[in-house]
Coordinates of C-alpha atoms and ligand atoms in Angstrom, one line a residue:
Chain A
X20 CA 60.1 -78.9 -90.7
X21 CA 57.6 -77.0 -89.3
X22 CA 57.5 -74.2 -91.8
X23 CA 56.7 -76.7 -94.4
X24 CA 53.9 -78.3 -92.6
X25 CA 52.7 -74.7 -92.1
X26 CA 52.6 -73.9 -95.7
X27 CA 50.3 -76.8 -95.9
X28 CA 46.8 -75.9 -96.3
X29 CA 45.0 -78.0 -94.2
X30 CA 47.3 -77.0 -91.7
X31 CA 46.7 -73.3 -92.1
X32 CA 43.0 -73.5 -92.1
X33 CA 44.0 -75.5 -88.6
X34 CA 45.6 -73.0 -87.0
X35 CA 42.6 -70.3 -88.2
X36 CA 40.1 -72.1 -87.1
X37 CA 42.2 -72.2 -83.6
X38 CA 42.8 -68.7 -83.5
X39 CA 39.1 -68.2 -84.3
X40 CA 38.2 -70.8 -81.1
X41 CA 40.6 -69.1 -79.2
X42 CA 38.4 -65.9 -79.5
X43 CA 35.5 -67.3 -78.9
X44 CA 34.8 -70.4 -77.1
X45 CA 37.0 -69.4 -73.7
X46 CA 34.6 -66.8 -73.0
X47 CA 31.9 -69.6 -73.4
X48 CA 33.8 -71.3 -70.8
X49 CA 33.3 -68.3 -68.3
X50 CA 29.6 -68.6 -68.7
X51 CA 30.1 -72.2 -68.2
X52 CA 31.7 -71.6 -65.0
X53 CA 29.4 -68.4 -64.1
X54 CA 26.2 -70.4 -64.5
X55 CA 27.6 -73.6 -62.8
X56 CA 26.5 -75.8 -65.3
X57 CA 29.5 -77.8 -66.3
X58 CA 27.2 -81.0 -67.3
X59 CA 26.3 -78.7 -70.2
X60 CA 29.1 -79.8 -72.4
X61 CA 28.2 -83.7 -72.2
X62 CA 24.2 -82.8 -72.9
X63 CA 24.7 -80.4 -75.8
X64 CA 27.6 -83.4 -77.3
X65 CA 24.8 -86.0 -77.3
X66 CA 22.6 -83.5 -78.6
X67 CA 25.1 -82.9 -81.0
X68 CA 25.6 -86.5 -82.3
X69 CA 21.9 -86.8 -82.3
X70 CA 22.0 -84.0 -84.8
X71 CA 24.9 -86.0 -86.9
X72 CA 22.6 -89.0 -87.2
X73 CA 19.9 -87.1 -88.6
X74 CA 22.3 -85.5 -91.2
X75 CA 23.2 -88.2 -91.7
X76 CA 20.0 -90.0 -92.5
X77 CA 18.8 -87.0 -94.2
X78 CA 22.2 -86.8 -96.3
X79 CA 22.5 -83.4 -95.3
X80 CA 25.5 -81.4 -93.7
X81 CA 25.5 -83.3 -89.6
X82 CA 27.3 -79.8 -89.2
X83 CA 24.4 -77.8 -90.0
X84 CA 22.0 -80.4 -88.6
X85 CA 24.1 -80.3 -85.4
X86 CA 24.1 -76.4 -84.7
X87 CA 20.6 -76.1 -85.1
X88 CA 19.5 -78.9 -83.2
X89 CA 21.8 -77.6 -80.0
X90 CA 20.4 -74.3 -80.6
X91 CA 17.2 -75.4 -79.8
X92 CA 18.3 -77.3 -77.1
X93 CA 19.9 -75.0 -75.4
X94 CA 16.8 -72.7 -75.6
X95 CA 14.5 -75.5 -74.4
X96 CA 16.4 -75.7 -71.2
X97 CA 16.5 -72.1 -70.0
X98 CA 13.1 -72.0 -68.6
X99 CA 14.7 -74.8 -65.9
X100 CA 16.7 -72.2 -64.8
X101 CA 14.4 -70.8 -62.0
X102 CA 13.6 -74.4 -60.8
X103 CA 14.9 -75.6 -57.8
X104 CA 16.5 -78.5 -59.8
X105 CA 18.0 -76.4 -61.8
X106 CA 19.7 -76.4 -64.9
X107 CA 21.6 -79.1 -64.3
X108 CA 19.2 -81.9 -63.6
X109 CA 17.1 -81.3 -66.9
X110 CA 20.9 -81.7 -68.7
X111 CA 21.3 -84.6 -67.3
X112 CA 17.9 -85.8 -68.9
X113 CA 18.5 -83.7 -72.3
X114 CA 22.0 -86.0 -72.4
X115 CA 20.1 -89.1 -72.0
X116 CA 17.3 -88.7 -74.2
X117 CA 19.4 -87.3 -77.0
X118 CA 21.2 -90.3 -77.0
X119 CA 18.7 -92.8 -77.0
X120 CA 16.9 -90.9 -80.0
X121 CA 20.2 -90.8 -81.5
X122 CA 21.0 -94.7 -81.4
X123 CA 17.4 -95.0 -82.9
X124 CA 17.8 -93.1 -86.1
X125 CA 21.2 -94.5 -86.7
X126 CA 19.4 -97.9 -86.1
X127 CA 16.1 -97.1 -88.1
X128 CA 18.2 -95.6 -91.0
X129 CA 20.7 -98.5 -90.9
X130 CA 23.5 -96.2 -91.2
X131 CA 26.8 -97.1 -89.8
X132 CA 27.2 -95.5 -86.5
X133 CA 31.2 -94.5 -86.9
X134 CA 29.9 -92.0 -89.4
X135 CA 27.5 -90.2 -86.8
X136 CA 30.8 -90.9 -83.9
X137 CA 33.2 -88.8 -86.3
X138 CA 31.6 -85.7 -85.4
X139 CA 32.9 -86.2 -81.9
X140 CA 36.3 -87.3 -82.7
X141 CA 36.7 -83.6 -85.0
X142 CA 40.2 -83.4 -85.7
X143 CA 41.4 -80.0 -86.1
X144 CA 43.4 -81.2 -89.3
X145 CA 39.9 -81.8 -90.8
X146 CA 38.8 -78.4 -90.7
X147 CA 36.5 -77.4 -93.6
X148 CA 35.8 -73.7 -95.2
X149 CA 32.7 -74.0 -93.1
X150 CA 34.0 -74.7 -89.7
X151 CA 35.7 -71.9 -90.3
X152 CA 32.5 -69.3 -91.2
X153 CA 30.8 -71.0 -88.0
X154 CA 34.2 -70.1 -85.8
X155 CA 34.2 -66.9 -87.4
X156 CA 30.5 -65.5 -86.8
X157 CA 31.0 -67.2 -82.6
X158 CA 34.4 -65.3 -83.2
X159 CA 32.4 -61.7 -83.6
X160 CA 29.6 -62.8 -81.9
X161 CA 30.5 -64.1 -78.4
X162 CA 32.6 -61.2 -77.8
X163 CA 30.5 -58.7 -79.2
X164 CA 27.6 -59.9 -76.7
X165 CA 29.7 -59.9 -73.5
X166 CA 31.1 -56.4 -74.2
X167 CA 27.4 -55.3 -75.1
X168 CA 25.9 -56.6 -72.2
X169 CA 28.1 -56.8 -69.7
X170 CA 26.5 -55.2 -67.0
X171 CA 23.6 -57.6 -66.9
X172 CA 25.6 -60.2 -67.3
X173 CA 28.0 -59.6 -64.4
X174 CA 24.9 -59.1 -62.2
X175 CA 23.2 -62.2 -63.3
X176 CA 26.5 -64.8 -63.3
X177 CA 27.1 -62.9 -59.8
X178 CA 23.5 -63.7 -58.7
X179 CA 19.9 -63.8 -60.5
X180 CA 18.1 -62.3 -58.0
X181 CA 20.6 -59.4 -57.8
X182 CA 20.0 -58.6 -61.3
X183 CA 16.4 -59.1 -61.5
X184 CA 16.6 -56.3 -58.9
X185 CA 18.6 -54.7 -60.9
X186 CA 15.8 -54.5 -64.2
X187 CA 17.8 -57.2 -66.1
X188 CA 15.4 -59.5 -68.4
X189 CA 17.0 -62.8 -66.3
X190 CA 15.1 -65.2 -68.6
X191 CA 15.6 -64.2 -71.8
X192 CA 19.1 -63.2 -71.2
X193 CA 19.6 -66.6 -69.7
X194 CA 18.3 -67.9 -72.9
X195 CA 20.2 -66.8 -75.2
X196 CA 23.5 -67.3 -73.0
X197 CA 22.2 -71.2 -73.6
X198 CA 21.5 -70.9 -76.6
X199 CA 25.4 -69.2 -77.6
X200 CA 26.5 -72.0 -75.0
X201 CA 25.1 -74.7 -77.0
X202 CA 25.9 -73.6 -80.4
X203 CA 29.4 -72.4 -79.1
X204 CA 30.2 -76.3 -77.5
X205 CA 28.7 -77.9 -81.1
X206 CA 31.2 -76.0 -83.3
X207 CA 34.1 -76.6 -80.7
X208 CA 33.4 -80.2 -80.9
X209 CA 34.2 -80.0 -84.6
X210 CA 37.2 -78.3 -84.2
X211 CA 38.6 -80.3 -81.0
X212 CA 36.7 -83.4 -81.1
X213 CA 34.5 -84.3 -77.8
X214 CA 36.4 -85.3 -75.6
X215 CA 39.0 -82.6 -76.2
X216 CA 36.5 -79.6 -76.2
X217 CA 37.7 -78.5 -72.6
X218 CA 40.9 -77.1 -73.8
X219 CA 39.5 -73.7 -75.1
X220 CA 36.5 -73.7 -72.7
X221 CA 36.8 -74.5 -69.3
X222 CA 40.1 -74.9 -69.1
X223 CA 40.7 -71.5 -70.4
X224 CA 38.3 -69.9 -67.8
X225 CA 39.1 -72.0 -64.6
X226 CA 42.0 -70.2 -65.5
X227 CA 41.6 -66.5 -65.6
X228 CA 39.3 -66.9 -62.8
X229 CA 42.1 -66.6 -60.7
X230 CA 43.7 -63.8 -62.8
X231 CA 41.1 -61.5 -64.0
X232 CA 39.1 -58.9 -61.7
X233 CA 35.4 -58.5 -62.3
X234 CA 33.9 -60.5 -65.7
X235 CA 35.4 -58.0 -68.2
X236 CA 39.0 -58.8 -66.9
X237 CA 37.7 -62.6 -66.5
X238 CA 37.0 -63.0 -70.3
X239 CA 39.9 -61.1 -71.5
X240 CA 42.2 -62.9 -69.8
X241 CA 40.3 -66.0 -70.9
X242 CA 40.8 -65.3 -74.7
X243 CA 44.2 -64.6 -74.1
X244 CA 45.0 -67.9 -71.8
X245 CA 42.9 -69.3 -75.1
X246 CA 45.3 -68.1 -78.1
X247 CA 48.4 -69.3 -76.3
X248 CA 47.3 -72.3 -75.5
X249 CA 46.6 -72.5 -79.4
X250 CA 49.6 -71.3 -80.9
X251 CA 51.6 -72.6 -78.6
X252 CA 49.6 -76.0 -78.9
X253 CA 49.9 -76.8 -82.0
X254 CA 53.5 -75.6 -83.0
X255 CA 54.3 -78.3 -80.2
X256 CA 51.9 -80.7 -81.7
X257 CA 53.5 -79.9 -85.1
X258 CA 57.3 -79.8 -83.6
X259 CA 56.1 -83.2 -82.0
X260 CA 54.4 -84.8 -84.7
X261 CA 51.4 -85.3 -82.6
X262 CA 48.4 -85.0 -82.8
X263 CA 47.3 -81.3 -81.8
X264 CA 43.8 -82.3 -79.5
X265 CA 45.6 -83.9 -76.7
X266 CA 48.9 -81.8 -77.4
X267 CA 46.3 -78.7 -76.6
X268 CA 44.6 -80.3 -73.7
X269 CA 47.7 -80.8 -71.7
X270 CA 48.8 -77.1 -71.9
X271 CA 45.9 -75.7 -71.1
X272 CA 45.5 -78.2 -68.3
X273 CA 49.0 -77.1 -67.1
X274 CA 48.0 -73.7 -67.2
X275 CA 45.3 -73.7 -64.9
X276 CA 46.8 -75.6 -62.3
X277 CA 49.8 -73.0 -62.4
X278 CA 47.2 -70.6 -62.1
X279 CA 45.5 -72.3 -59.6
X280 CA 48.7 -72.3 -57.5
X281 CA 49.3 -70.1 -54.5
X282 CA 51.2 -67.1 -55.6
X283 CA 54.8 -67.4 -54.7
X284 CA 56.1 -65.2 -51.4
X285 CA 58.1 -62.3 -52.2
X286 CA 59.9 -62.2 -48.6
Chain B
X4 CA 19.3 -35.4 -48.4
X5 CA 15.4 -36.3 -48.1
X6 CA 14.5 -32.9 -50.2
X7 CA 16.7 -34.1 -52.6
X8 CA 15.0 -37.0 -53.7
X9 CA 11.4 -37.3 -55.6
X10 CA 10.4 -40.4 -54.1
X11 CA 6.6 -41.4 -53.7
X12 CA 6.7 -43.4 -50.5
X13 CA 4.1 -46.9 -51.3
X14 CA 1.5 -48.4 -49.9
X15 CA 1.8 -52.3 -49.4
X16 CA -1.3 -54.9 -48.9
X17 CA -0.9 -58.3 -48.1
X18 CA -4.5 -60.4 -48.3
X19 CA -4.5 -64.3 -47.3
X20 CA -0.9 -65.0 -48.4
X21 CA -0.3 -68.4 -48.4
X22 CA 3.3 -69.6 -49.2
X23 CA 4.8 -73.4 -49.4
X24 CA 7.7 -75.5 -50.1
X25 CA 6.7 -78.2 -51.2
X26 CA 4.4 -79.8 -48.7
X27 CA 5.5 -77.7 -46.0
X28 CA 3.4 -74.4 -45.4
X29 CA 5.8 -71.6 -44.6
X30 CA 3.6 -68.4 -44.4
X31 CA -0.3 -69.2 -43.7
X32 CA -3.2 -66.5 -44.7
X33 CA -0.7 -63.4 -43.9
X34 CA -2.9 -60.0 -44.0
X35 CA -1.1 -56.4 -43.7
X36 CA -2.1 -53.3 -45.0
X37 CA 1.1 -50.9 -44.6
X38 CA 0.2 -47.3 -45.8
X39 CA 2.3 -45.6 -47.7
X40 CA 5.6 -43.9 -45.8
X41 CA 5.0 -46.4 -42.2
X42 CA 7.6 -48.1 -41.2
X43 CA 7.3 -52.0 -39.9
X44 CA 9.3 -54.2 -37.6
X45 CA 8.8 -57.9 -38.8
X46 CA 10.2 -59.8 -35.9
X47 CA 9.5 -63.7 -35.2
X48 CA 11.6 -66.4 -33.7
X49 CA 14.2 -68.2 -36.7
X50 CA 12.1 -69.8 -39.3
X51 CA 8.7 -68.7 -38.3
X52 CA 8.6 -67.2 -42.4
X53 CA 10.0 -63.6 -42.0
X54 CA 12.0 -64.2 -45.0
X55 CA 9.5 -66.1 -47.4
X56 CA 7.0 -63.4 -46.9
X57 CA 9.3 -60.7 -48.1
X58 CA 10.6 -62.9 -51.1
X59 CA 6.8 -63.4 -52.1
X60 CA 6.5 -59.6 -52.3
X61 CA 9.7 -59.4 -54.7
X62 CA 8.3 -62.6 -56.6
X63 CA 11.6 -64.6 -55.7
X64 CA 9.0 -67.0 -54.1
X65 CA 5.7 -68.5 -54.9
X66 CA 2.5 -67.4 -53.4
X67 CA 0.5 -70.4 -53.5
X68 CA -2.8 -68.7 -52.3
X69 CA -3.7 -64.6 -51.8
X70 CA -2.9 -61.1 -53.0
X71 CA 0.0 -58.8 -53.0
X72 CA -0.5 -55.2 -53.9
X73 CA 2.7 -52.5 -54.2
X74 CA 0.8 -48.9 -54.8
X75 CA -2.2 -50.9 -55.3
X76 CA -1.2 -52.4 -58.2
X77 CA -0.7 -56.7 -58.3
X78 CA 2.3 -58.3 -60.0
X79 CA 1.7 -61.1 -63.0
X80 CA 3.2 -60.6 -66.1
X81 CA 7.2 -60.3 -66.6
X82 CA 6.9 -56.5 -67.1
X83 CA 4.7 -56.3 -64.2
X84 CA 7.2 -58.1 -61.9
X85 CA 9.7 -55.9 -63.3
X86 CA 8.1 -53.0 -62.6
X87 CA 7.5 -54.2 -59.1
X88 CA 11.6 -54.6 -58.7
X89 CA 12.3 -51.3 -59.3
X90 CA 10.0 -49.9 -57.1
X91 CA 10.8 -52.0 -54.5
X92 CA 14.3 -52.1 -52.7
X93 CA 15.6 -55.2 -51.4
X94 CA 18.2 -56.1 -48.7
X95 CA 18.3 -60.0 -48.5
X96 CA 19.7 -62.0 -45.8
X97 CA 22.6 -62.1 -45.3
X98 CA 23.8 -65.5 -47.5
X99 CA 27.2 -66.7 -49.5
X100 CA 26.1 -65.8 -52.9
X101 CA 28.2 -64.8 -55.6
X102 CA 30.7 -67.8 -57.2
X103 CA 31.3 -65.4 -59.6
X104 CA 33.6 -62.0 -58.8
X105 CA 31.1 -59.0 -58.9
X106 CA 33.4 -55.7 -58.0
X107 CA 31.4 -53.6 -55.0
X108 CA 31.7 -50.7 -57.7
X109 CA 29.2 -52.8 -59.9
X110 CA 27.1 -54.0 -57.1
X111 CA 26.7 -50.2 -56.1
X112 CA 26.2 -48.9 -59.4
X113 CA 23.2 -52.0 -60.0
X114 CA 21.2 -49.5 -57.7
X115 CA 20.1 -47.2 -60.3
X116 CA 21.9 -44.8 -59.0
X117 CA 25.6 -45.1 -58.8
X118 CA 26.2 -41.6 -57.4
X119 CA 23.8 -41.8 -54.4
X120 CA 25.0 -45.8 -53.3
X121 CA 28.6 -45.0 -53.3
X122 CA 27.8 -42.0 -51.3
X123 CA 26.4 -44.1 -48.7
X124 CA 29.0 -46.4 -49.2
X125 CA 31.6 -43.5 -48.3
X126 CA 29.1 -43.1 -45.4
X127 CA 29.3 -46.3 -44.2
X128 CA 32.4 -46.8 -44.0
X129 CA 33.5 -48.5 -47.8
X130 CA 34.9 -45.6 -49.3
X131 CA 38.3 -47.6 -50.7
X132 CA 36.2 -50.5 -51.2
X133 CA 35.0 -49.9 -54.4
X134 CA 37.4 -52.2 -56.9
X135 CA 37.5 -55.2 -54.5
X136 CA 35.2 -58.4 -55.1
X137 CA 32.3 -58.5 -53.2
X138 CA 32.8 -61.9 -52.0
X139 CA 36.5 -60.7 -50.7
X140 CA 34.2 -58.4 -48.3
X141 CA 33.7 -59.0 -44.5
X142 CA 30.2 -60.1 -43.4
X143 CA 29.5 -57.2 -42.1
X144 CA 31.0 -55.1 -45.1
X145 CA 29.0 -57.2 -47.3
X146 CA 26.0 -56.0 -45.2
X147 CA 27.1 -52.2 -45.4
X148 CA 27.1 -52.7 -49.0
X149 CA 24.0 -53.9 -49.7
X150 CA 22.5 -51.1 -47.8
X151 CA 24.5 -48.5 -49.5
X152 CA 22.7 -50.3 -52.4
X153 CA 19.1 -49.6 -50.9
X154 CA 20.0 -45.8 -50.6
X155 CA 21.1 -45.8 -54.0
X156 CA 17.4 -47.8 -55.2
X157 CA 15.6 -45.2 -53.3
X158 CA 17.1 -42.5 -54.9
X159 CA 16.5 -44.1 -58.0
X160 CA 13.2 -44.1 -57.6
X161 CA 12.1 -47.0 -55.7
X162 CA 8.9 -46.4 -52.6
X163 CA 9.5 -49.1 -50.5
X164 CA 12.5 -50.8 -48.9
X165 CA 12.0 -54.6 -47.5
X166 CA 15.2 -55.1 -45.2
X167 CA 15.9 -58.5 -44.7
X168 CA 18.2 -59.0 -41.1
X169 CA 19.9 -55.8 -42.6
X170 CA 22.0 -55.3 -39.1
X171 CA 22.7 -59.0 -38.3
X172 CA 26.0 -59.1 -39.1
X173 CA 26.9 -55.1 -38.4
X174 CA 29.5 -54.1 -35.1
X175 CA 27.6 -52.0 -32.7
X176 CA 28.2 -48.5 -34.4
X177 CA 27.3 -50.0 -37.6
X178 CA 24.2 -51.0 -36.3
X179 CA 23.6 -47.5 -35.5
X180 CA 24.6 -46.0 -38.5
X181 CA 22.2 -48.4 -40.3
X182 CA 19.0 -47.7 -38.2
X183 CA 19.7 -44.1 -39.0
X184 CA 20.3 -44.7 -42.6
X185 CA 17.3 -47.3 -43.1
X186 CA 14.9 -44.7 -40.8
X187 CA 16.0 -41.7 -43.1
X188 CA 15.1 -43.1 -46.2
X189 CA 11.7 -41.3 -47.1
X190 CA 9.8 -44.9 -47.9
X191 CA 7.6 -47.4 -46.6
X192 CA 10.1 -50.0 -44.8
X193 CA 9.2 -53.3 -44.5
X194 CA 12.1 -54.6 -41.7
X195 CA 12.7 -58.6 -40.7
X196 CA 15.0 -57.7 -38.0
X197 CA 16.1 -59.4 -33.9
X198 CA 17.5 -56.2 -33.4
X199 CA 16.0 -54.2 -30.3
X200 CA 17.0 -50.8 -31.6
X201 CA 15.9 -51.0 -35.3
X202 CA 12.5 -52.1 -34.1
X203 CA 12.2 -49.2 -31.6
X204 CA 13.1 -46.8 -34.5
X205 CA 9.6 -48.6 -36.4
X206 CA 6.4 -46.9 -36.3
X207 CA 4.9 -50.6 -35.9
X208 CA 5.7 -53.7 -34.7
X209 CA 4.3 -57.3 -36.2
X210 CA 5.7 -61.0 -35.1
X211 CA 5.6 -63.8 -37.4
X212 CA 5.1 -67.0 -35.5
X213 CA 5.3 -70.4 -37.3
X214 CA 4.3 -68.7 -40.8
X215 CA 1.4 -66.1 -39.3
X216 CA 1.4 -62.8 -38.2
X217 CA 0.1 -61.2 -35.2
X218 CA 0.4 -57.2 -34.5
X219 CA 2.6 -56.3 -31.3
X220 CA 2.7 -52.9 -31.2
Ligands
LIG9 N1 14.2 -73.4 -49.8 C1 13.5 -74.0 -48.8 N2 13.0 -75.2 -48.9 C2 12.3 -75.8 -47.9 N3 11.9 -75.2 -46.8 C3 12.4 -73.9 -46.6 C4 13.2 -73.2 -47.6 N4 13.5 -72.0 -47.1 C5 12.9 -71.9 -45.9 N5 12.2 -73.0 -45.6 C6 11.5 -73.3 -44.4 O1 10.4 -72.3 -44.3 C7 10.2 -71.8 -43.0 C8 10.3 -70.3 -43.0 O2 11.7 -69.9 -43.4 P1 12.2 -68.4 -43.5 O3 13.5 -68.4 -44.1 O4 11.1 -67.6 -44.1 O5 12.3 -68.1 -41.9 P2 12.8 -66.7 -41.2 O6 11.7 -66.2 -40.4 O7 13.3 -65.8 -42.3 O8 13.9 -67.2 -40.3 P3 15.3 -66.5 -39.9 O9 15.0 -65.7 -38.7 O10 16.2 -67.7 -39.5 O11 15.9 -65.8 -41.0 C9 11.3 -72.5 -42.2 O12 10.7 -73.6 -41.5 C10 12.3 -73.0 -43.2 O13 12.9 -74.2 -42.7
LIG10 MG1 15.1 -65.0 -42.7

């Protein structure tokens, strides 16, 4: 049975947008944890459905409209970094204010609000071709910057002022880190759905934080943790006829507990 | 090991500093003109400032009034405070930084100057250390590591040294060893310290007391 639900296309283009996620939202997840900003995910999804309502509105692609808008987002809140409030507070603000613009339009342009919601429930069945070139760039993309720069950014998720000691640009790396964070979370929401976009972030990373050594090790083991939760994930969804989101969820919730476990005595 | 090195020791002047948090003044109308290569025991009882003036010097915390001059030059702009970083090596107090697993390795090779850090490192005492998480290291270790960081700053280039409590936290021979590595390095060293034998190694002594500074000695 599941070989011919595999031979389906919408299926197939599931699974390689997963593989694709797999790659590259886990080590988003790392940062996540590395910059201790975990109210990041609910900010940039309100930012995100803010984005939906104007494509909405507009009758242009919420997608598109989504991306850019949490791009910007995430760029605008990097200079809170240094403050003694930190990131976290002005995300807490961000989240709020998104919304309420975001219940405006919708109101203003007297579109029905499920339309602007769908973007949060994403179902990974529903992938389009363009998910997929989004997944596909964070795919390159993400990895290619941690591998690039990942001196300065083991110093800085370590400790900013170690790596401003160290000649590391700490605000404008920390700026685009927010903005890759943002865009990362937007396009993971499509492919997951909202509530469902922990399973190849944070859940992923919590992890290999307990596995890897040093970031390198972190975010390689995060990716991998990442592509078998997928596979795995949905050939259980699909063996299950379930749907895949909360199918994917649990297992990657399993898997960091297990990891979070004390390892097992040998005497 | 002092022949070595090209290091131009720097000269460090401190006019009026004012710093605050919030409401609360922390360091009030600090003057100190350092010349270049002196050494300087900053002692003072706990939270008399000792700390918040040193910060101010890296930028790491706001002057709210004054001037700050590193080889006579002022920090401002982001290059300029960069600039300012590298010349200046920093031992912080001791604190529990680091959620995120930094290998000593890469805290050593952050210096500059890989080679001459984990030298010290060997030196003091890390030398199988190297590929172990610096928040997996002792308090003291911890310590030892940072200050094999200095050495490794300095020999990449940097004139001054400001030592934060460098020795709090080190065992009696360590805190030998470190007075004799901080009093070797050929730099001005700016040195917040309650330790008796650090200070005597000082060509100067000043006390902070409730955010201003007095000479001693
Ligand atoms: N982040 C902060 N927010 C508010 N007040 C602070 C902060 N950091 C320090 N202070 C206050 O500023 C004053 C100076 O603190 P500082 O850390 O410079 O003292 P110190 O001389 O280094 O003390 P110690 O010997 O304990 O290290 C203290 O009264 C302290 O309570
Ligand atoms: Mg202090």
């Amino acid at each position: 049975m599941i070989a011919e639900l595999l031979a389906l296309v919408p299926v197939q283009r599931a699974g390689f947008g997963l593989l694709l996620g797999a790659i590259a939202l886990p080590p988003v997840g790392v940062l996540i944890v590395g910059l201790d900003i975990y109210p990041v995910r609910f900010a940039i999804m309100h930012v995100a459905l803010l984005g939906s309502a104007i494509g909405l509105l507009t009758g242009t692609d919420p997608l598109l409209w989504a991306l850019a808008l949490c791009a910007l987002a995430g760029g605008g809140l990097a200079p809170f970094a240094t403050t003694s409030a930190g990131l976290s507070g002005a995300m807490g603000l961000l989240m709020s204010l998104a919304i309420a613009v975001a219940l405006l339009v919708l109101s203003i342009s007297g579109v029905n609000a499920n339309g602007a919601f769908e973007l949060l429930w994403g179902s990974i069945l529903s992938t389009r071709p363009v998910d997929l070139v989004v997944l596909a760039v964070l795919a390159v993309a993400i990895p290619a910057l941690f591998w690039w720069r990942r001196r300065d950014l083991s110093l800085l998720l370590h400790d900013r002022e170690l790596a401003a000691c160290s000649g590391v640009r700490t605000g404008p790396l920390t700026m685009v880190l927010l903005v890759v964070i943002a865009v990362s979370i937007a396009g993971a929401v499509k492919l997951t759905g909202a509530l469902l976009v922990d399973a190849l972030t944070l859940l992923p990373a919590l992890a290999a934080r307990r596995i890897g050594r040093g970031l390198t090790g972190m975010v390689v083991a995060s990716i991998g943790i990442g592509l078998v939760v997928a596979v795995a994930g949905l050939l259980l969804a699909l063996a299950l006829d379930q749907p895949p989101g909360p199918v994917l969820v649990l297992l990657a919730g399993v898997i960091a507990l297990l990891a979070q476990l004390p390892p097992m005595r040998r005497t | 090991m002092n022949d070595l090195w090209h290091v131009t020791a720097l000269s460090l002047l401190l006019e009026g500093v004012h710093c605050r948090y919030g409401r609360h003044p922390a360091v009030h109308s600090v003057d100190l003109d350092v010349p270049a290569g002196t050494r300087v025991a900053l002692i003072g009882t706990n939270g008399s400032g000792k700390s918040t003036l040193l910060r101010a010097v890296l930028g790491f915390q706001p002057v709210s009034g004054g001037v700050i001059e590193v080889g006579g030059r002022r920090a401002g702009t982001s290059a300029q405070w960069r600039r300012r970083r590298g010349e200046v090596a920093w031992i912080p107090q001791l604190r529990s930084t680091g959620r995120f697993p930094l290998l000593l390795g890469e805290l050593l090779d952050s210096s500059g100057d890989g080679a001459a850090a984990r030298g010290a490192a060997a030196r003091l005492g890390l030398a199988r250390l190297e590929s172990r998480g610096v928040h997996t290291l002792s308090g003291g270790q911890a310590q030892r590591a940072w200050l094999a960081r200095a050495v490794g700053a300095v020999a990449a280039g940097a004139g001054m040294l400001l030592a934060d409590e460098p020795t709090a936290a080190l065992d009696f021979a360590g805190q030998e060893e470190a007075a004799a590595v901080l009093t070797e390095l050929p730099v001005t060293l700016v040195v917040a310290t309650h330790d008796r034998a650090v200070a005597d190694a000082c060509d100067r002594v000043v006390e902070m007391a409730a955010g201003s500074l007095r000479e001693v000695a």
